[in-house]
Amino acid sequence: MTGASGWLGTTLLHALTDGPWARDGVVRPFVRTRVEADQLAALGPGVRPVIGDVRDPADLDRLFTGLDGSVDVIHAAGVIHPRDVDEFFAVNVDGTKGVLARSSGHGVRRVVHVSSNSPFGTNSHPGDRFRGDEPYRPYYGYGRSKMDAELAVCDAVGDGVDAVIVRPPWFYGPYQPPRQTTFFTMVRTGTFPVFGTGDQSRSMVYVGDLVDGVLRAELVPTPPGRAWWIADATPYTVNEIVETVGRALTDEGFAVRRNRARVPDVVGRLAERADAVIQRSGRYHQQIHVLGEMNKSIACDIGTARADLGYDPRVGLYDGMRRSIRWCVERGFEL
C-alpha cells in the first residue's frame, strides 16, 4: 500500500488489521519516515512497513521485492497541496507509472488506484452529476496530474495489468489533516465562507465508507479498467453541509455561532483566475486554490459502484461529522 501514512492509508490499515475487513497475511505499507514506520508497525505483526519515496525507483524496487501474483496493490499515494506545480506530476503521475510498472513486472493480482474528482473538473450546474461516462476536464495542475495518472492506469490495463480506479470526492473522518480541523473551527465560529446562495452541490463520503469502497474494488471480481465514484448516496448543498456540521458540533457540546459569512460569487471567480496565473508560473498557493473552488458544484452518482461492487454507504453526514469531531476532541485538537 502506497500513501499508507496518509488520511486514507491510515484508515485502510486499521481496517485491514482490526475489523470486518481484517485478513491473514502481510500488509506492506510504504511510508516516508522511520517515525511513520514505527507507528504503523505497532498495529500488528502482519504490518511490515517499507520506508521510501514513490518518486524514487530504487525505493519502489525495495517495496516490490519478493512479491508474486498473490499480492494486491492499493495505490493511495498522492499530493494535493504541493510546494510547486512540478510536484503534482512527479508524485501523482511518475509515481503512479512506477507503481504500475513494478506491478506488471511482479505479476500483482490487482492494482486499485485512488484517483479524485479533479480530472473531471466541476459540474456544469448544481443538478449535474458525474456518472463515469463524462470526458476529462481537469481542474488545473492537480486535476491534470490525476488525469494523467488515470490514463497511465488505462495504458497498463492495455498491457495486461489488472487495475481499477476509485474516485472519491471530499472525504472526512478520523485521521484527518489540519485543514479539516480548520473547517470545523470556521463552522463553529460562523466564519466559513458560503458563496452566493450556498446551493452548490457537493458529494462527500465518510472515510470509513471510502475504505469499504476501496476494498470492494480490490476484492470484487470485475473487468480490469473499471472506475467507480465512491461517495454518499446523494450530494449535499453547501448550506446543508454547514448546517449539519454546526448541528454536530452543538450536539458534541460546542457553542456554535450562526454562519453569516456570505461571499459574492465574483470572489470565487477572481480567486480561480489568480490560481490559474499562479500555477502557470509553476507556483502553488493552497488558500487561493481552495477559494477558487468553493463557488462550484462537485457532485457524483454512485449507481455504478452500487451495481458492480455492492457498495452502500452506511454513515451519513451528521453521524460521520460527530465521529470526526469526537476523534479530534479525544486527541486534544483545538476546534
Short mmCIF file of C-alpha atoms in Angstrom, two decimals:
data_model
loop_
_atom_site.label_atom_id
_atom_site.label_comp_id
_atom_site.label_asym_id
_atom_site.label_seq_id
_atom_site.Cartn_x
_atom_site.Cartn_y
_atom_site.Cartn_z
CA MET A 1 0.00 0.00 0.00
CA THR A 2 1.40 3.36 -1.01
CA GLY A 3 0.35 6.51 0.83
CA ALA A 4 0.00 4.36 3.93
CA SER A 5 0.64 7.11 6.47
CA GLY A 6 -1.90 9.48 4.94
CA TRP A 7 -5.50 10.06 5.94
CA LEU A 8 -6.99 7.31 3.80
CA GLY A 9 -3.99 4.98 4.11
CA THR A 10 -4.04 5.00 7.90
CA THR A 11 -7.77 4.21 7.94
CA LEU A 12 -7.21 1.40 5.43
CA LEU A 13 -4.51 -0.14 7.60
CA HIS A 14 -6.75 -0.08 10.67
CA ALA A 15 -9.49 -1.77 8.63
CA LEU A 16 -7.09 -4.45 7.40
CA THR A 17 -5.78 -5.25 10.88
CA ASP A 18 -8.87 -4.86 13.08
CA GLY A 19 -12.48 -5.23 11.96
CA PRO A 20 -14.61 -6.93 9.33
CA TRP A 21 -12.02 -6.37 6.60
CA ALA A 22 -9.12 -7.84 8.64
CA ARG A 23 -7.31 -10.66 6.90
CA ASP A 24 -4.42 -13.04 7.42
CA GLY A 25 -1.09 -12.39 5.78
CA VAL A 26 1.26 -9.44 5.50
CA VAL A 27 0.45 -5.82 4.73
CA ARG A 28 3.41 -3.88 3.37
CA PRO A 29 2.76 -0.13 3.86
CA PHE A 30 5.04 2.31 2.02
CA VAL A 31 5.91 5.31 4.22
CA ARG A 32 8.30 8.27 4.14
CA THR A 33 9.91 8.21 7.60
CA ARG A 34 11.05 5.89 10.37
CA VAL A 35 8.57 7.54 12.76
CA GLU A 36 5.69 6.68 10.44
CA ALA A 37 7.01 3.14 10.01
CA ASP A 38 7.19 2.58 13.77
CA GLN A 39 3.68 3.94 14.29
CA LEU A 40 2.17 1.64 11.68
CA ALA A 41 4.21 -1.42 12.70
CA ALA A 42 2.56 -1.15 16.13
CA LEU A 43 -0.77 -2.11 14.53
CA GLY A 44 0.26 -5.76 14.45
CA PRO A 45 2.88 -8.32 13.46
CA GLY A 46 1.46 -8.57 9.95
CA VAL A 47 2.19 -4.89 9.23
CA ARG A 48 5.71 -4.59 7.82
CA PRO A 49 6.45 -1.06 6.62
CA VAL A 50 8.92 -0.15 3.90
CA ILE A 51 10.48 3.33 4.06
CA GLY A 52 10.87 5.22 0.81
CA ASP A 53 9.59 7.74 -1.69
CA VAL A 54 7.21 6.88 -4.52
CA ARG A 55 9.32 9.10 -6.79
CA ASP A 56 12.46 7.02 -6.23
CA PRO A 57 12.76 3.93 -8.48
CA ALA A 58 15.14 2.21 -6.07
CA ASP A 59 12.70 2.66 -3.19
CA LEU A 60 9.86 1.23 -5.28
CA ASP A 61 12.05 -1.74 -6.19
CA ARG A 62 12.51 -2.46 -2.47
CA LEU A 63 8.74 -2.17 -1.88
CA PHE A 64 8.05 -4.82 -4.55
CA THR A 65 10.94 -7.15 -3.74
CA GLY A 66 9.74 -10.71 -3.18
CA LEU A 67 6.15 -10.12 -4.34
CA ASP A 68 4.30 -12.57 -6.56
CA GLY A 69 0.89 -12.92 -8.18
CA SER A 70 -0.96 -13.46 -4.89
CA VAL A 71 -0.49 -9.81 -3.90
CA ASP A 72 -2.78 -6.81 -4.42
CA VAL A 73 -1.58 -3.20 -4.52
CA ILE A 74 -3.57 -0.23 -3.23
CA HIS A 75 -2.00 2.89 -4.67
CA ALA A 76 -3.18 5.74 -2.43
CA ALA A 77 -0.06 7.94 -2.58
CA GLY A 78 -0.59 11.41 -3.97
CA VAL A 79 -0.05 15.09 -3.31
CA ILE A 80 -2.98 17.51 -3.22
CA HIS A 81 -1.36 20.72 -1.96
CA PRO A 82 2.29 20.72 -3.11
CA ARG A 83 5.14 23.17 -2.81
CA ASP A 84 5.07 23.78 -6.59
CA VAL A 85 3.21 22.52 -9.65
CA ASP A 86 6.02 20.17 -10.75
CA GLU A 87 5.47 18.13 -7.58
CA PHE A 88 1.96 17.22 -8.80
CA PHE A 89 3.45 15.40 -11.77
CA ALA A 90 6.46 13.91 -10.02
CA VAL A 91 4.29 12.26 -7.35
CA ASN A 92 0.88 11.76 -8.93
CA VAL A 93 1.98 10.80 -12.44
CA ASP A 94 5.55 9.48 -12.33
CA GLY A 95 4.91 7.77 -9.00
CA THR A 96 1.83 6.05 -10.41
CA LYS A 97 3.71 4.92 -13.52
CA GLY A 98 6.44 3.48 -11.31
CA VAL A 99 3.94 1.52 -9.22
CA LEU A 100 2.19 0.20 -12.33
CA ALA A 101 5.44 -0.87 -14.00
CA ARG A 102 6.52 -2.85 -10.96
CA SER A 103 3.06 -4.33 -10.54
CA SER A 104 3.36 -5.66 -14.07
CA GLY A 105 6.86 -6.99 -13.50
CA HIS A 106 5.92 -8.80 -10.30
CA GLY A 107 2.64 -10.29 -11.55
CA VAL A 108 0.50 -8.46 -8.99
CA ARG A 109 -3.08 -9.78 -8.93
CA ARG A 110 -4.89 -6.39 -8.88
CA VAL A 111 -3.99 -2.72 -8.51
CA VAL A 112 -6.52 -0.30 -7.04
CA HIS A 113 -5.63 3.27 -7.98
CA VAL A 114 -7.13 6.01 -5.79
CA SER A 115 -7.98 8.97 -8.03
CA SER A 116 -10.13 12.07 -7.49
CA ASN A 117 -12.95 14.16 -8.91
CA SER A 118 -10.42 16.72 -10.18
CA PRO A 119 -9.70 15.04 -13.56
CA PHE A 120 -13.32 15.89 -14.43
CA GLY A 121 -13.33 19.44 -13.11
CA THR A 122 -16.59 20.80 -11.79
CA ASN A 123 -20.25 20.23 -12.63
CA SER A 124 -21.93 22.48 -15.17
CA HIS A 125 -24.77 23.29 -12.76
CA PRO A 126 -25.88 22.24 -9.23
CA GLY A 127 -28.13 19.45 -10.57
CA ASP A 128 -25.41 17.90 -12.74
CA ARG A 129 -23.76 14.63 -11.63
CA PHE A 130 -20.58 12.86 -12.67
CA ARG A 131 -21.50 9.28 -13.61
CA GLY A 132 -18.38 7.83 -15.20
CA ASP A 133 -19.03 8.47 -18.89
CA GLU A 134 -18.10 12.17 -18.96
CA PRO A 135 -14.93 13.41 -20.70
CA TYR A 136 -11.91 14.63 -18.80
CA ARG A 137 -11.96 18.35 -17.97
CA PRO A 138 -9.10 18.58 -15.47
CA TYR A 139 -9.12 21.32 -12.88
CA TYR A 140 -5.68 22.93 -13.00
CA GLY A 141 -2.44 21.20 -12.01
CA TYR A 142 -3.84 18.64 -9.59
CA GLY A 143 -6.62 17.67 -11.99
CA ARG A 144 -4.19 17.31 -14.90
CA SER A 145 -1.84 15.17 -12.84
CA LYS A 146 -4.64 12.86 -11.67
CA MET A 147 -5.97 12.66 -15.23
CA ASP A 148 -2.52 11.65 -16.48
CA ALA A 149 -2.34 9.06 -13.70
CA GLU A 150 -5.71 7.59 -14.74
CA LEU A 151 -4.51 7.46 -18.36
CA ALA A 152 -1.40 5.62 -17.17
CA VAL A 153 -3.68 3.09 -15.46
CA CYS A 154 -5.59 2.63 -18.72
CA ASP A 155 -2.32 2.09 -20.60
CA ALA A 156 -1.24 -0.50 -18.02
CA VAL A 157 -4.55 -2.32 -18.39
CA GLY A 158 -3.92 -2.43 -22.12
CA ASP A 159 -0.57 -4.05 -21.37
CA GLY A 160 -2.20 -6.75 -19.24
CA VAL A 161 -2.24 -5.29 -15.72
CA ASP A 162 -5.47 -5.90 -13.75
CA ALA A 163 -6.02 -2.37 -12.48
CA VAL A 164 -9.14 -0.45 -11.44
CA ILE A 165 -9.85 3.10 -10.25
CA VAL A 166 -11.82 4.59 -7.37
CA ARG A 167 -12.75 8.27 -7.41
CA PRO A 168 -13.59 9.82 -4.04
CA PRO A 169 -14.79 13.43 -3.72
CA TRP A 170 -14.41 15.38 -0.46
CA PHE A 171 -13.97 12.83 2.34
CA TYR A 172 -13.83 13.35 6.08
CA GLY A 173 -13.42 11.44 9.33
CA PRO A 174 -10.74 10.24 11.77
CA TYR A 175 -7.02 10.72 10.99
CA GLN A 176 -7.92 13.94 9.22
CA PRO A 177 -5.28 16.56 8.34
CA PRO A 178 -5.19 20.04 9.90
CA ARG A 179 -7.22 21.60 7.08
CA GLN A 180 -10.28 19.60 8.15
CA THR A 181 -9.86 20.77 11.74
CA THR A 182 -9.76 24.33 10.43
CA PHE A 183 -13.07 23.66 8.66
CA PHE A 184 -14.67 22.70 11.99
CA THR A 185 -13.31 25.85 13.62
CA MET A 186 -14.69 28.07 10.88
CA VAL A 187 -18.14 26.50 11.12
CA ARG A 188 -18.09 26.77 14.93
CA THR A 189 -17.18 30.47 14.79
CA GLY A 190 -19.61 31.27 11.99
CA THR A 191 -16.83 32.25 9.58
CA PHE A 192 -16.95 29.51 6.95
CA PRO A 193 -17.35 31.34 3.61
CA VAL A 194 -20.56 30.42 1.80
CA PHE A 195 -20.54 31.67 -1.77
CA GLY A 196 -23.65 33.19 -3.33
CA THR A 197 -26.81 31.37 -2.30
CA GLY A 198 -24.93 28.32 -0.96
CA ASP A 199 -26.85 26.00 -3.28
CA GLN A 200 -23.76 24.49 -4.88
CA SER A 201 -23.83 20.66 -4.78
CA ARG A 202 -21.04 18.73 -3.09
CA SER A 203 -20.61 14.98 -2.84
CA MET A 204 -18.93 13.83 0.35
CA VAL A 205 -18.01 10.49 1.90
CA TYR A 206 -17.07 9.32 5.39
CA VAL A 207 -13.57 7.84 5.30
CA GLY A 208 -14.82 4.50 6.65
CA ASP A 209 -17.24 4.20 3.74
CA LEU A 210 -14.46 5.17 1.35
CA VAL A 211 -12.35 2.32 2.78
CA ASP A 212 -15.29 -0.01 2.13
CA GLY A 213 -15.38 1.15 -1.49
CA VAL A 214 -11.62 0.76 -1.98
CA LEU A 215 -11.55 -2.76 -0.55
CA ARG A 216 -14.58 -3.82 -2.56
CA ALA A 217 -12.80 -2.55 -5.66
CA GLU A 218 -9.87 -4.75 -4.65
CA LEU A 219 -11.81 -7.93 -3.91
CA VAL A 220 -14.97 -7.97 -6.05
CA PRO A 221 -14.27 -9.63 -9.42
CA THR A 222 -14.74 -7.08 -12.21
CA PRO A 223 -13.12 -6.48 -15.58
CA PRO A 224 -9.85 -4.51 -15.45
CA GLY A 225 -10.06 -0.83 -16.23
CA ARG A 226 -13.32 -0.16 -14.40
CA ALA A 227 -13.69 3.08 -12.42
CA TRP A 228 -16.18 3.96 -9.69
CA TRP A 229 -17.32 7.05 -7.84
CA ILE A 230 -17.32 6.36 -4.09
CA ALA A 231 -19.43 8.81 -2.10
CA ASP A 232 -22.56 9.23 -0.01
CA ALA A 233 -25.87 8.25 -1.62
CA THR A 234 -26.73 11.83 -2.57
CA PRO A 235 -24.84 15.12 -2.69
CA TYR A 236 -25.46 17.98 -0.28
CA THR A 237 -25.74 21.70 -0.81
CA VAL A 238 -23.09 23.81 0.86
CA ASN A 239 -25.84 25.26 3.07
CA GLU A 240 -26.75 21.71 4.20
CA ILE A 241 -23.12 20.88 4.94
CA VAL A 242 -22.58 23.96 7.07
CA GLU A 243 -25.87 23.47 8.92
CA THR A 244 -25.19 19.77 9.56
CA VAL A 245 -21.65 20.33 10.80
CA GLY A 246 -22.88 23.14 13.05
CA ARG A 247 -25.54 20.83 14.49
CA ALA A 248 -22.97 18.07 15.04
CA LEU A 249 -20.66 20.49 16.85
CA THR A 250 -23.55 21.72 19.01
CA ASP A 251 -24.53 18.17 19.93
CA GLU A 252 -20.90 17.47 20.88
CA GLY A 253 -21.01 20.34 23.36
CA PHE A 254 -19.60 23.24 21.38
CA ALA A 255 -21.10 26.71 21.25
CA VAL A 256 -21.70 27.42 17.56
CA ARG A 257 -22.32 30.86 16.12
CA ARG A 258 -24.76 31.34 13.28
CA ASN A 259 -22.89 31.46 9.99
CA ARG A 260 -23.05 34.91 8.45
CA ALA A 261 -20.01 34.64 6.17
CA ARG A 262 -21.68 35.15 2.81
CA VAL A 263 -19.31 35.87 -0.07
CA PRO A 264 -20.25 37.19 -3.54
CA ASP A 265 -19.73 34.63 -6.29
CA VAL A 266 -17.37 37.03 -8.07
CA VAL A 267 -14.79 36.47 -5.31
CA GLY A 268 -14.58 32.79 -6.26
CA ARG A 269 -14.19 33.66 -9.94
CA LEU A 270 -11.40 36.12 -9.17
CA ALA A 271 -9.65 33.58 -6.95
CA GLU A 272 -9.85 30.99 -9.74
CA ARG A 273 -8.23 33.42 -12.19
CA ALA A 274 -5.49 34.20 -9.70
CA ASP A 275 -4.97 30.46 -9.17
CA ALA A 276 -4.56 29.98 -12.94
CA VAL A 277 -1.94 32.74 -13.13
CA ILE A 278 -0.03 31.41 -10.13
CA GLN A 279 0.01 27.82 -11.41
CA ARG A 280 1.10 28.90 -14.90
CA SER A 281 4.18 30.36 -13.24
CA GLY A 282 4.92 26.96 -11.69
CA ARG A 283 3.94 28.01 -8.18
CA TYR A 284 1.06 26.87 -5.98
CA HIS A 285 -0.93 28.75 -3.33
CA GLN A 286 -3.22 26.49 -1.30
CA GLN A 287 -5.59 29.13 0.09
CA ILE A 288 -6.20 30.78 -3.28
CA HIS A 289 -6.72 27.42 -4.97
CA VAL A 290 -9.27 26.32 -2.36
CA LEU A 291 -11.05 29.69 -2.52
CA GLY A 292 -11.36 29.38 -6.29
CA GLU A 293 -13.15 26.01 -5.94
CA MET A 294 -15.62 26.98 -3.27
CA ASN A 295 -18.27 28.55 -5.50
CA LYS A 296 -18.54 25.42 -7.66
CA SER A 297 -20.53 22.17 -7.66
CA ILE A 298 -18.63 18.88 -7.48
CA ALA A 299 -21.16 16.05 -7.28
CA CYS A 300 -21.32 12.45 -8.47
CA ASP A 301 -23.66 9.48 -8.85
CA ILE A 302 -22.67 6.18 -7.18
CA GLY A 303 -25.03 3.92 -9.10
CA THR A 304 -22.23 2.04 -10.88
CA ALA A 305 -20.40 1.31 -7.61
CA ARG A 306 -23.62 0.01 -6.12
CA ALA A 307 -24.30 -2.23 -9.11
CA ASP A 308 -20.76 -3.53 -9.66
CA LEU A 309 -19.35 -3.67 -6.14
CA GLY A 310 -22.36 -3.87 -3.84
CA TYR A 311 -21.15 -0.60 -2.32
CA ASP A 312 -23.65 1.03 0.02
CA PRO A 313 -22.59 3.96 2.23
CA ARG A 314 -23.55 3.36 5.86
CA VAL A 315 -22.52 6.58 7.65
CA GLY A 316 -24.46 9.76 6.91
CA LEU A 317 -23.06 13.26 7.08
CA TYR A 318 -24.34 14.09 10.57
CA ASP A 319 -23.13 10.85 12.20
CA GLY A 320 -19.84 10.94 10.32
CA MET A 321 -19.14 14.51 11.37
CA ARG A 322 -19.89 13.69 15.00
CA ARG A 323 -17.40 10.80 14.84
CA SER A 324 -14.82 13.09 13.29
CA ILE A 325 -15.36 15.77 15.93
CA ARG A 326 -15.03 13.20 18.73
CA TRP A 327 -11.79 11.93 17.23
CA CYS A 328 -10.39 15.48 17.28
CA VAL A 329 -11.52 16.10 20.86
CA GLU A 330 -10.04 12.81 22.09
CA ARG A 331 -6.65 13.89 20.74
CA GLY A 332 -6.83 17.38 22.21
CA PHE A 333 -7.16 19.24 18.91
CA GLU A 334 -8.35 22.82 19.20
CA LEU A 335 -11.70 23.27 17.48
#
